[in-house]
GROMACS .gro file of C-alpha atoms in nm:
model
  409
    1MET     CA    1   0.932  -4.270  -5.068
    2ASN     CA    2   1.146  -4.181  -4.768
    3LYS     CA    3   1.303  -4.511  -4.672
    4PRO     CA    4   1.344  -4.563  -4.295
    5LYS     CA    5   1.695  -4.643  -4.182
    6LYS     CA    6   1.613  -4.798  -3.847
    7VAL     CA    7   1.283  -4.913  -3.702
    8ALA     CA    8   1.200  -4.989  -3.338
    9ILE     CA    9   0.909  -5.199  -3.210
   10LEU     CA   10   0.768  -5.216  -2.858
   11THR     CA   11   0.467  -5.379  -2.694
   12ALA     CA   12   0.307  -5.243  -2.378
   13GLY     CA   13   0.015  -5.279  -2.139
   14GLY     CA   14  -0.157  -5.610  -2.072
   15LEU     CA   15  -0.127  -5.907  -2.303
   16ALA     CA   16  -0.360  -5.974  -2.594
   17PRO     CA   17  -0.362  -6.254  -2.856
   18CYS     CA   18  -0.198  -6.038  -3.121
   19LEU     CA   19   0.130  -5.908  -2.985
   20ASN     CA   20   0.368  -6.171  -3.120
   21SER     CA   21   0.178  -6.184  -3.450
   22ALA     CA   22   0.201  -5.806  -3.483
   23ILE     CA   23   0.576  -5.812  -3.411
   24GLY     CA   24   0.622  -6.098  -3.658
   25SER     CA   25   0.410  -5.929  -3.925
   26LEU     CA   26   0.607  -5.603  -3.903
   27ILE     CA   27   0.940  -5.787  -3.924
   28GLU     CA   28   0.815  -5.995  -4.218
   29ARG     CA   29   0.685  -5.693  -4.410
   30TYR     CA   30   0.995  -5.479  -4.362
   31SER     CA   31   1.210  -5.776  -4.461
   32GLU     CA   32   1.003  -5.832  -4.778
   33ILE     CA   33   1.032  -5.468  -4.883
   34ASP     CA   34   1.391  -5.398  -4.783
   35PRO     CA   35   1.593  -5.629  -4.555
   36SER     CA   36   1.860  -5.359  -4.520
   37ILE     CA   37   1.629  -5.160  -4.291
   38GLU     CA   38   1.752  -5.221  -3.936
   39ILE     CA   39   1.498  -5.334  -3.676
   40ILE     CA   40   1.526  -5.341  -3.297
   41CYS     CA   41   1.268  -5.442  -3.035
   42TYR     CA   42   1.270  -5.267  -2.699
   43ARG     CA   43   1.242  -5.507  -2.405
   44SER     CA   44   0.942  -5.465  -2.176
   45GLY     CA   45   0.779  -5.177  -2.360
   46TYR     CA   46   0.847  -4.817  -2.259
   47LYS     CA   47   1.069  -4.945  -1.977
   48GLY     CA   48   1.315  -5.079  -2.232
   49LEU     CA   49   1.295  -4.758  -2.431
   50LEU     CA   50   1.381  -4.548  -2.127
   51LEU     CA   51   1.671  -4.778  -2.037
   52GLY     CA   52   1.795  -4.833  -2.393
   53ASP     CA   53   1.746  -5.208  -2.356
   54PHE     CA   54   1.660  -5.385  -2.680
   55TYR     CA   55   1.688  -5.696  -2.898
   56LYS     CA   56   1.846  -5.671  -3.242
   57VAL     CA   57   1.647  -5.833  -3.522
   58THR     CA   58   1.915  -6.043  -3.689
   59PRO     CA   59   1.891  -6.221  -4.026
   60ALA     CA   60   1.810  -6.543  -3.836
   61VAL     CA   61   1.520  -6.369  -3.662
   62ARG     CA   62   1.391  -6.232  -3.993
   63GLU     CA   63   1.404  -6.579  -4.145
   64LYS     CA   64   1.197  -6.730  -3.865
   65ALA     CA   65   0.967  -6.435  -3.785
   66GLY     CA   66   0.670  -6.645  -3.896
   67LEU     CA   67   0.713  -6.856  -3.583
   68LEU     CA   68   0.576  -6.568  -3.377
   69HIS     CA   69   0.226  -6.630  -3.515
   70LYS     CA   70   0.221  -6.962  -3.329
   71PHE     CA   71   0.278  -6.818  -2.982
   72GLY     CA   72   0.076  -6.606  -2.742
   73GLY     CA   73   0.211  -6.331  -2.520
   74SER     CA   74   0.488  -6.093  -2.621
   75LEU     CA   75   0.832  -6.246  -2.658
   76ILE     CA   76   0.992  -5.901  -2.628
   77GLY     CA   77   0.809  -5.827  -2.303
   78ASN     CA   78   0.551  -5.578  -2.176
   79SER     CA   79   0.523  -5.328  -1.892
   80ARG     CA   80   0.281  -5.060  -1.775
   81VAL     CA   81   0.480  -4.736  -1.791
   82LYS     CA   82   0.326  -4.394  -1.841
   83LEU     CA   83   0.585  -4.148  -1.967
   84THR     CA   84   0.393  -3.848  -1.832
   85ASN     CA   85   0.376  -4.001  -1.482
   86VAL     CA   86   0.715  -3.866  -1.378
   87LYS     CA   87   0.681  -3.965  -1.013
   88ASP     CA   88   0.614  -4.330  -1.103
   89CYS     CA   89   0.903  -4.343  -1.352
   90VAL     CA   90   1.141  -4.203  -1.088
   91LYS     CA   91   1.011  -4.443  -0.823
   92ARG     CA   92   1.072  -4.740  -1.054
   93GLY     CA   93   1.425  -4.628  -1.132
   94LEU     CA   94   1.353  -4.567  -1.500
   95VAL     CA   95   1.465  -4.203  -1.490
   96ASN     CA   96   1.653  -3.988  -1.242
   97GLU     CA   97   1.499  -3.717  -1.025
   98GLY     CA   98   1.453  -3.402  -1.232
   99GLN     CA   99   1.447  -3.583  -1.568
  100ASP     CA  100   1.150  -3.569  -1.806
  101PRO     CA  101   1.071  -3.930  -1.912
  102GLN     CA  102   0.948  -3.812  -2.252
  103LYS     CA  103   1.277  -3.635  -2.321
  104VAL     CA  104   1.472  -3.937  -2.194
  105ALA     CA  105   1.271  -4.160  -2.434
  106ALA     CA  106   1.315  -3.918  -2.725
  107ASP     CA  107   1.688  -3.884  -2.665
  108GLN     CA  108   1.723  -4.262  -2.641
  109LEU     CA  109   1.553  -4.304  -2.979
  110VAL     CA  110   1.798  -4.055  -3.128
  111LYS     CA  111   2.092  -4.228  -2.958
  112ASP     CA  112   1.975  -4.564  -3.098
  113GLY     CA  113   1.941  -4.413  -3.447
  114VAL     CA  114   1.569  -4.487  -3.470
  115ASP     CA  115   1.352  -4.290  -3.713
  116ILE     CA  116   1.032  -4.502  -3.693
  117LEU     CA  117   0.881  -4.628  -3.365
  118HIS     CA  118   0.599  -4.885  -3.379
  119THR     CA  119   0.399  -4.915  -3.056
  120ILE     CA  120   0.164  -5.211  -3.012
  121GLY     CA  121  -0.083  -5.165  -2.730
  122GLY     CA  122  -0.422  -5.050  -2.606
  123ASP     CA  123  -0.556  -4.705  -2.530
  124ASP     CA  124  -0.303  -4.640  -2.252
  125THR     CA  125  -0.012  -4.745  -2.475
  126ASN     CA  126  -0.138  -4.535  -2.764
  127THR     CA  127  -0.212  -4.240  -2.537
  128ALA     CA  128   0.150  -4.262  -2.425
  129ALA     CA  129   0.251  -4.292  -2.791
  130ALA     CA  130   0.041  -3.987  -2.875
  131ASP     CA  131   0.208  -3.787  -2.598
  132LEU     CA  132   0.549  -3.898  -2.718
  133ALA     CA  133   0.466  -3.823  -3.083
  134ALA     CA  134   0.351  -3.473  -2.984
  135PHE     CA  135   0.669  -3.420  -2.781
  136LEU     CA  136   0.886  -3.538  -3.071
  137ALA     CA  137   0.705  -3.309  -3.316
  138SER     CA  138   0.707  -3.000  -3.093
  139ASN     CA  139   1.078  -3.045  -3.021
  140ASN     CA  140   1.174  -3.119  -3.384
  141TYR     CA  141   1.314  -3.466  -3.327
  142GLY     CA  142   1.212  -3.581  -3.677
  143LEU     CA  143   1.084  -3.921  -3.559
  144THR     CA  144   0.758  -4.091  -3.657
  145VAL     CA  145   0.540  -4.295  -3.420
  146ILE     CA  146   0.294  -4.548  -3.565
  147GLY     CA  147   0.069  -4.750  -3.334
  148LEU     CA  148  -0.118  -5.079  -3.370
  149PRO     CA  149  -0.433  -5.117  -3.157
  150LYS     CA  150  -0.418  -5.407  -2.911
  151THR     CA  151  -0.689  -5.473  -2.655
  152VAL     CA  152  -0.912  -5.769  -2.578
  153ASP     CA  153  -1.174  -5.519  -2.461
  154ASN     CA  154  -1.226  -5.388  -2.817
  155ASP     CA  155  -1.299  -5.047  -2.670
  156VAL     CA  156  -1.082  -4.794  -2.856
  157PHE     CA  157  -1.241  -4.492  -3.025
  158PRO     CA  158  -1.277  -4.476  -3.326
  159ILE     CA  159  -1.139  -4.821  -3.414
  160LYS     CA  160  -1.392  -5.077  -3.534
  161GLN     CA  161  -1.199  -5.389  -3.431
  162SER     CA  162  -0.895  -5.406  -3.205
  163LEU     CA  163  -0.630  -5.669  -3.267
  164GLY     CA  164  -0.663  -5.983  -3.057
  165ALA     CA  165  -1.022  -5.936  -2.942
  166TRP     CA  166  -1.172  -6.203  -3.170
  167THR     CA  167  -0.922  -6.459  -3.045
  168ALA     CA  168  -0.983  -6.367  -2.680
  169ALA     CA  169  -1.358  -6.429  -2.722
  170GLU     CA  170  -1.295  -6.764  -2.889
  171GLN     CA  171  -1.049  -6.872  -2.619
  172GLY     CA  172  -1.275  -6.758  -2.335
  173ALA     CA  173  -1.550  -6.976  -2.480
  174ARG     CA  174  -1.315  -7.276  -2.494
  175TYR     CA  175  -1.213  -7.214  -2.134
  176PHE     CA  176  -1.570  -7.212  -2.009
  177MET     CA  177  -1.658  -7.526  -2.204
  178ASN     CA  178  -1.447  -7.716  -1.949
  179VAL     CA  179  -1.540  -7.511  -1.643
  180VAL     CA  180  -1.913  -7.553  -1.702
  181ALA     CA  181  -1.884  -7.928  -1.638
  182GLU     CA  182  -1.850  -7.833  -1.270
  183ASN     CA  183  -2.226  -7.776  -1.277
  184ASN     CA  184  -2.280  -8.137  -1.176
  185ALA     CA  185  -2.009  -8.144  -0.907
  186ASN     CA  186  -2.255  -8.014  -0.650
  187PRO     CA  187  -2.634  -7.963  -0.625
  188ARG     CA  188  -2.759  -7.609  -0.688
  189MET     CA  189  -2.429  -7.489  -0.832
  190LEU     CA  190  -2.376  -7.122  -0.924
  191ILE     CA  191  -2.090  -7.071  -1.170
  192VAL     CA  192  -1.966  -6.717  -1.234
  193HIS     CA  193  -1.749  -6.674  -1.544
  194GLU     CA  194  -1.562  -6.345  -1.505
  195VAL     CA  195  -1.444  -6.213  -1.842
  196MET     CA  196  -1.202  -5.925  -1.901
  197GLY     CA  197  -1.347  -5.585  -1.987
  198ARG     CA  198  -1.286  -5.284  -1.762
  199SER     CA  199  -1.549  -5.047  -1.898
  200CYS     CA  200  -1.668  -5.228  -2.210
  201GLY     CA  201  -1.882  -5.541  -2.228
  202TRP     CA  202  -1.793  -5.639  -2.584
  203LEU     CA  203  -1.563  -5.926  -2.485
  204THR     CA  204  -1.811  -6.073  -2.237
  205ALA     CA  205  -2.091  -6.055  -2.492
  206ALA     CA  206  -1.872  -6.197  -2.771
  207THR     CA  207  -1.742  -6.475  -2.545
  208ALA     CA  208  -2.098  -6.573  -2.456
  209GLN     CA  209  -2.186  -6.577  -2.825
  210GLU     CA  210  -1.882  -6.790  -2.915
  211TYR     CA  211  -1.956  -7.028  -2.628
  212ARG     CA  212  -2.317  -7.072  -2.740
  213LYS     CA  213  -2.185  -7.153  -3.089
  214LEU     CA  214  -1.989  -7.436  -2.930
  215LEU     CA  215  -2.308  -7.558  -2.762
  216ASP     CA  216  -2.483  -7.555  -3.101
  217ARG     CA  217  -2.236  -7.818  -3.221
  218VAL     CA  218  -2.280  -8.056  -2.926
  219GLU     CA  219  -2.499  -8.368  -2.927
  220TRP     CA  220  -2.692  -8.397  -2.601
  221LEU     CA  221  -2.824  -8.689  -2.392
  222PRO     CA  222  -3.095  -8.540  -2.168
  223GLU     CA  223  -3.216  -8.887  -2.066
  224LEU     CA  224  -2.901  -8.913  -1.855
  225GLY     CA  225  -2.888  -8.551  -1.744
  226LEU     CA  226  -2.666  -8.425  -2.026
  227SER     CA  227  -2.880  -8.132  -2.138
  228ARG     CA  228  -2.808  -7.801  -2.302
  229GLU     CA  229  -3.012  -7.630  -2.031
  230SER     CA  230  -2.747  -7.707  -1.769
  231TYR     CA  231  -2.463  -7.594  -1.999
  232GLU     CA  232  -2.642  -7.281  -2.122
  233VAL     CA  233  -2.549  -6.921  -2.044
  234HIS     CA  234  -2.822  -6.805  -1.807
  235GLY     CA  235  -2.719  -6.443  -1.760
  236VAL     CA  236  -2.482  -6.185  -1.913
  237PHE     CA  237  -2.385  -5.881  -1.706
  238ILE     CA  238  -2.180  -5.599  -1.860
  239PRO     CA  239  -2.095  -5.237  -1.764
  240GLU     CA  240  -2.326  -5.084  -2.028
  241MET     CA  241  -2.637  -5.248  -1.884
  242ALA     CA  242  -2.826  -5.148  -1.573
  243ILE     CA  243  -2.851  -5.450  -1.346
  244ASP     CA  244  -3.164  -5.507  -1.137
  245ILE     CA  245  -3.019  -5.762  -0.895
  246ALA     CA  246  -3.353  -5.848  -0.737
  247ALA     CA  247  -3.532  -5.902  -1.069
  248GLU     CA  248  -3.245  -6.105  -1.212
  249ALA     CA  249  -3.225  -6.313  -0.894
  250LYS     CA  250  -3.592  -6.398  -0.926
  251ARG     CA  251  -3.549  -6.504  -1.289
  252LEU     CA  252  -3.234  -6.703  -1.216
  253ARG     CA  253  -3.389  -6.867  -0.909
  254ALA     CA  254  -3.645  -7.025  -1.142
  255VAL     CA  255  -3.360  -7.154  -1.359
  256MET     CA  256  -3.183  -7.294  -1.053
  257ASP     CA  257  -3.500  -7.469  -0.934
  258LYS     CA  258  -3.548  -7.627  -1.276
  259VAL     CA  259  -3.193  -7.708  -1.389
  260ASP     CA  260  -3.010  -7.735  -1.054
  261CYS     CA  261  -2.741  -7.491  -1.169
  262VAL     CA  262  -2.694  -7.136  -1.298
  263ASN     CA  263  -2.413  -7.012  -1.525
  264ILE     CA  264  -2.353  -6.638  -1.558
  265PHE     CA  265  -2.102  -6.439  -1.764
  266VAL     CA  266  -1.980  -6.117  -1.597
  267SER     CA  267  -1.753  -5.841  -1.726
  268GLU     CA  268  -1.477  -5.766  -1.477
  269GLY     CA  269  -1.584  -5.401  -1.495
  270ALA     CA  270  -1.952  -5.467  -1.421
  271GLY     CA  271  -2.047  -5.362  -1.070
  272VAL     CA  272  -1.708  -5.199  -0.999
  273GLU     CA  273  -1.868  -4.868  -0.903
  274SER     CA  274  -2.077  -5.041  -0.636
  275ILE     CA  275  -1.777  -5.239  -0.511
  276VAL     CA  276  -1.561  -4.926  -0.482
  277VAL     CA  277  -1.834  -4.747  -0.288
  278GLU     CA  278  -1.856  -5.044  -0.049
  279MET     CA  279  -1.478  -5.052  -0.001
  280GLN     CA  280  -1.457  -4.679   0.065
  281ALA     CA  281  -1.749  -4.694   0.309
  282LYS     CA  282  -1.553  -4.957   0.505
  283GLY     CA  283  -1.243  -4.737   0.503
  284LYS     CA  284  -1.053  -4.971   0.269
  285GLU     CA  285  -0.799  -4.838   0.022
  286VAL     CA  286  -0.892  -4.883  -0.344
  287PRO     CA  287  -0.573  -4.998  -0.522
  288ARG     CA  288  -0.495  -4.829  -0.855
  289ASP     CA  289  -0.226  -4.869  -1.125
  290ALA     CA  290   0.009  -4.608  -1.274
  291PHE     CA  291  -0.269  -4.490  -1.507
  292GLY     CA  292  -0.514  -4.439  -1.217
  293HIS     CA  293  -0.728  -4.742  -1.305
  294VAL     CA  294  -0.880  -4.947  -1.024
  295LYS     CA  295  -0.690  -5.278  -0.999
  296LEU     CA  296  -0.970  -5.519  -1.086
  297ASP     CA  297  -0.796  -5.825  -0.945
  298ALA     CA  298  -0.798  -5.656  -0.605
  299VAL     CA  299  -1.167  -5.560  -0.604
  300ASN     CA  300  -1.273  -5.899  -0.748
  301PRO     CA  301  -1.604  -5.828  -0.930
  302GLY     CA  302  -1.675  -6.198  -1.000
  303LYS     CA  303  -1.666  -6.279  -0.628
  304TRP     CA  304  -1.893  -5.982  -0.558
  305PHE     CA  305  -2.153  -6.103  -0.811
  306GLY     CA  306  -2.133  -6.452  -0.668
  307GLU     CA  307  -2.200  -6.318  -0.319
  308GLN     CA  308  -2.490  -6.102  -0.442
  309PHE     CA  309  -2.668  -6.392  -0.610
  310ALA     CA  310  -2.576  -6.697  -0.402
  311GLU     CA  311  -2.822  -6.652  -0.118
  312MET     CA  312  -3.104  -6.523  -0.338
  313LEU     CA  313  -3.071  -6.824  -0.569
  314GLY     CA  314  -3.038  -7.072  -0.286
  315ALA     CA  315  -2.702  -7.185  -0.424
  316GLU     CA  316  -2.528  -7.457  -0.225
  317LYS     CA  317  -2.193  -7.379  -0.382
  318THR     CA  318  -2.056  -7.086  -0.581
  319LEU     CA  319  -1.764  -7.122  -0.821
  320VAL     CA  320  -1.597  -6.810  -0.965
  321GLN     CA  321  -1.364  -6.867  -1.259
  322LYS     CA  322  -1.174  -6.607  -1.461
  323SER     CA  323  -1.081  -6.676  -1.823
  324GLY     CA  324  -0.878  -6.357  -1.868
  325TYR     CA  325  -0.523  -6.487  -1.842
  326PHE     CA  326  -0.609  -6.800  -2.039
  327ALA     CA  327  -0.768  -6.598  -2.320
  328ARG     CA  328  -0.535  -6.302  -2.343
  329ALA     CA  329  -0.218  -6.513  -2.364
  330ALA     CA  330  -0.338  -6.724  -2.658
  331ALA     CA  331  -0.184  -6.720  -3.003
  332SER     CA  332  -0.385  -6.529  -3.265
  333ASN     CA  333  -0.655  -6.715  -3.454
  334VAL     CA  334  -0.690  -6.704  -3.832
  335GLU     CA  335  -0.929  -6.407  -3.834
  336ASP     CA  336  -0.701  -6.200  -3.613
  337ILE     CA  337  -0.389  -6.288  -3.811
  338ARG     CA  338  -0.561  -6.166  -4.126
  339LEU     CA  339  -0.648  -5.836  -3.954
  340ILE     CA  340  -0.302  -5.803  -3.798
  341LYS     CA  341  -0.124  -5.858  -4.130
  342SER     CA  342  -0.337  -5.597  -4.308
  343CYS     CA  343  -0.271  -5.345  -4.030
  344ALA     CA  344   0.103  -5.422  -4.023
  345ASP     CA  345   0.130  -5.385  -4.401
  346LEU     CA  346  -0.031  -5.041  -4.383
  347ALA     CA  347   0.187  -4.947  -4.085
  348VAL     CA  348   0.497  -5.014  -4.297
  349GLU     CA  349   0.354  -4.809  -4.584
  350CYS     CA  350   0.293  -4.524  -4.340
  351ALA     CA  351   0.651  -4.555  -4.217
  352PHE     CA  352   0.778  -4.484  -4.568
  353ARG     CA  353   0.541  -4.184  -4.588
  354ARG     CA  354   0.640  -4.068  -4.236
  355GLU     CA  355   0.270  -4.071  -4.145
  356SER     CA  356   0.202  -4.096  -3.772
  357GLY     CA  357  -0.114  -4.244  -3.621
  358VAL     CA  358  -0.279  -4.564  -3.502
  359ILE     CA  359  -0.365  -4.816  -3.773
  360GLY     CA  360  -0.726  -4.931  -3.773
  361HIS     CA  361  -1.063  -4.926  -3.946
  362ASP     CA  362  -1.187  -4.574  -3.875
  363GLU     CA  363  -1.553  -4.582  -3.769
  364ASP     CA  364  -1.585  -4.207  -3.826
  365ARG     CA  365  -1.450  -4.233  -4.182
  366GLY     CA  366  -1.657  -4.514  -4.330
  367ASN     CA  367  -1.456  -4.794  -4.164
  368VAL     CA  368  -1.162  -4.732  -4.397
  369LEU     CA  369  -0.831  -4.884  -4.283
  370ARG     CA  370  -0.601  -4.588  -4.225
  371ALA     CA  371  -0.357  -4.420  -3.988
  372ILE     CA  372  -0.595  -4.260  -3.740
  373GLU     CA  373  -0.471  -3.934  -3.592
  374PHE     CA  374  -0.336  -3.981  -3.237
  375PRO     CA  375  -0.551  -3.706  -3.077
  376ARG     CA  376  -0.864  -3.897  -3.186
  377ILE     CA  377  -0.759  -4.218  -3.010
  378LYS     CA  378  -0.937  -4.273  -2.681
  379GLY     CA  379  -1.025  -4.573  -2.466
  380GLY     CA  380  -1.353  -4.654  -2.297
  381LYS     CA  381  -1.567  -4.698  -2.608
  382PRO     CA  382  -1.888  -4.863  -2.486
  383PHE     CA  383  -2.023  -5.179  -2.640
  384ASP     CA  384  -2.337  -5.124  -2.848
  385ILE     CA  385  -2.593  -5.324  -2.653
  386ASP     CA  386  -2.839  -5.274  -2.938
  387ALA     CA  387  -2.625  -5.490  -3.170
  388PRO     CA  388  -2.864  -5.746  -3.324
  389TRP     CA  389  -2.644  -6.044  -3.237
  390PHE     CA  390  -2.635  -5.943  -2.871
  391ASN     CA  391  -3.010  -5.884  -2.860
  392GLN     CA  392  -3.055  -6.233  -3.003
  393THR     CA  393  -2.833  -6.380  -2.731
  394LEU     CA  394  -3.037  -6.211  -2.457
  395ALA     CA  395  -3.363  -6.319  -2.618
  396ASP     CA  396  -3.242  -6.679  -2.641
  397ILE     CA  397  -3.156  -6.693  -2.271
  398GLY     CA  398  -3.465  -6.503  -2.157
  399GLN     CA  399  -3.286  -6.199  -2.018
  400THR     CA  400  -3.421  -5.845  -2.050
  401LYS     CA  401  -3.194  -5.550  -2.112
  402GLY     CA  402  -3.161  -5.236  -1.904
  403ALA     CA  403  -2.936  -4.969  -2.051
  404LYS     CA  404  -2.719  -4.719  -1.871
  405VAL     CA  405  -2.659  -4.376  -2.018
  406ALA     CA  406  -2.359  -4.426  -2.249
  407THR     CA  407  -2.074  -4.175  -2.249
  408GLY     CA  408  -1.971  -4.031  -2.583
  409HIS     CA  409  -1.631  -3.932  -2.716
   0.00000   0.00000   0.00000
């Protein structure tokens, strides 16, 4: 085996309930195998790499690396930096005019003596890692890049389960368990639970499923108005499903008339196309990030759904609540920690083999846990709306399913 001399770790993109656990797991595994291997952690993702700003993993850090499993977020910091977006990197002062950010990053790794770089992030982070790995290889830098797949959306081709997604669904369900009690704060209450998920409805569907599991464990008192019907999920709207607003409004109006409230779960990416068209028709600028994605906070899909349904349901009050920041900043649950540790262990093995790729269960190779080749990594994997558990959820709440044409990879 070709022992690494110095390893670097960075986290990037949005938060997910796996980042600290992934950092901790990598530090723990390297320390178990050979504590003489140096480890540094770049601050704030690719920003820190470009600026040569990092933490040193000291013996005291190694000894207490297990503490990271207890905390959400990323203690070493995140940022959204795209190394191939030269203009944005110059604008942010990360490189000088005329510099290639990829070369700056590669040269910084060499300067810092790094031979293995672990990136922990979603499709954007791993796309950036893939670009950097290709640049390193084509320019003979002799460095290896190994990614770990983080995203609450669970939408990375061809990875079966992204790190942190299970926890995000569980935490989103916990969040709504409190919010739903607002259903009796006003007659004819419409509550919109906006869940993260730009182009994939997995997290919304999984959060609804986890929330309904919580309802299964509750004892009710309908004689005093404490009924499951008023706490139930009455509608689930995700990007992969065609939404007939009029038909759904008619169905939900009947629920409102009977229960005096309606609770719907909405993916933040559902309806975005319609919202963007409306904004452009009004001459409004559609804000986008460095990767060209529509800034979902600015277009506010939950508010849009609330406005679409409120009048048709005869709602007296509409409450829109977003669980995203609550869910994504949670510490990993037991299931995710188990997945994270297995991925981190393999990532360290791959480091000794100098094998680049993104660690995950490869859906195109029999769901085997392996280092998936960077060129095969792609975001935007749609949720399978024919999954039996999701069909059961829709059947239980009386909602019919209309499918959009899914895009392949």
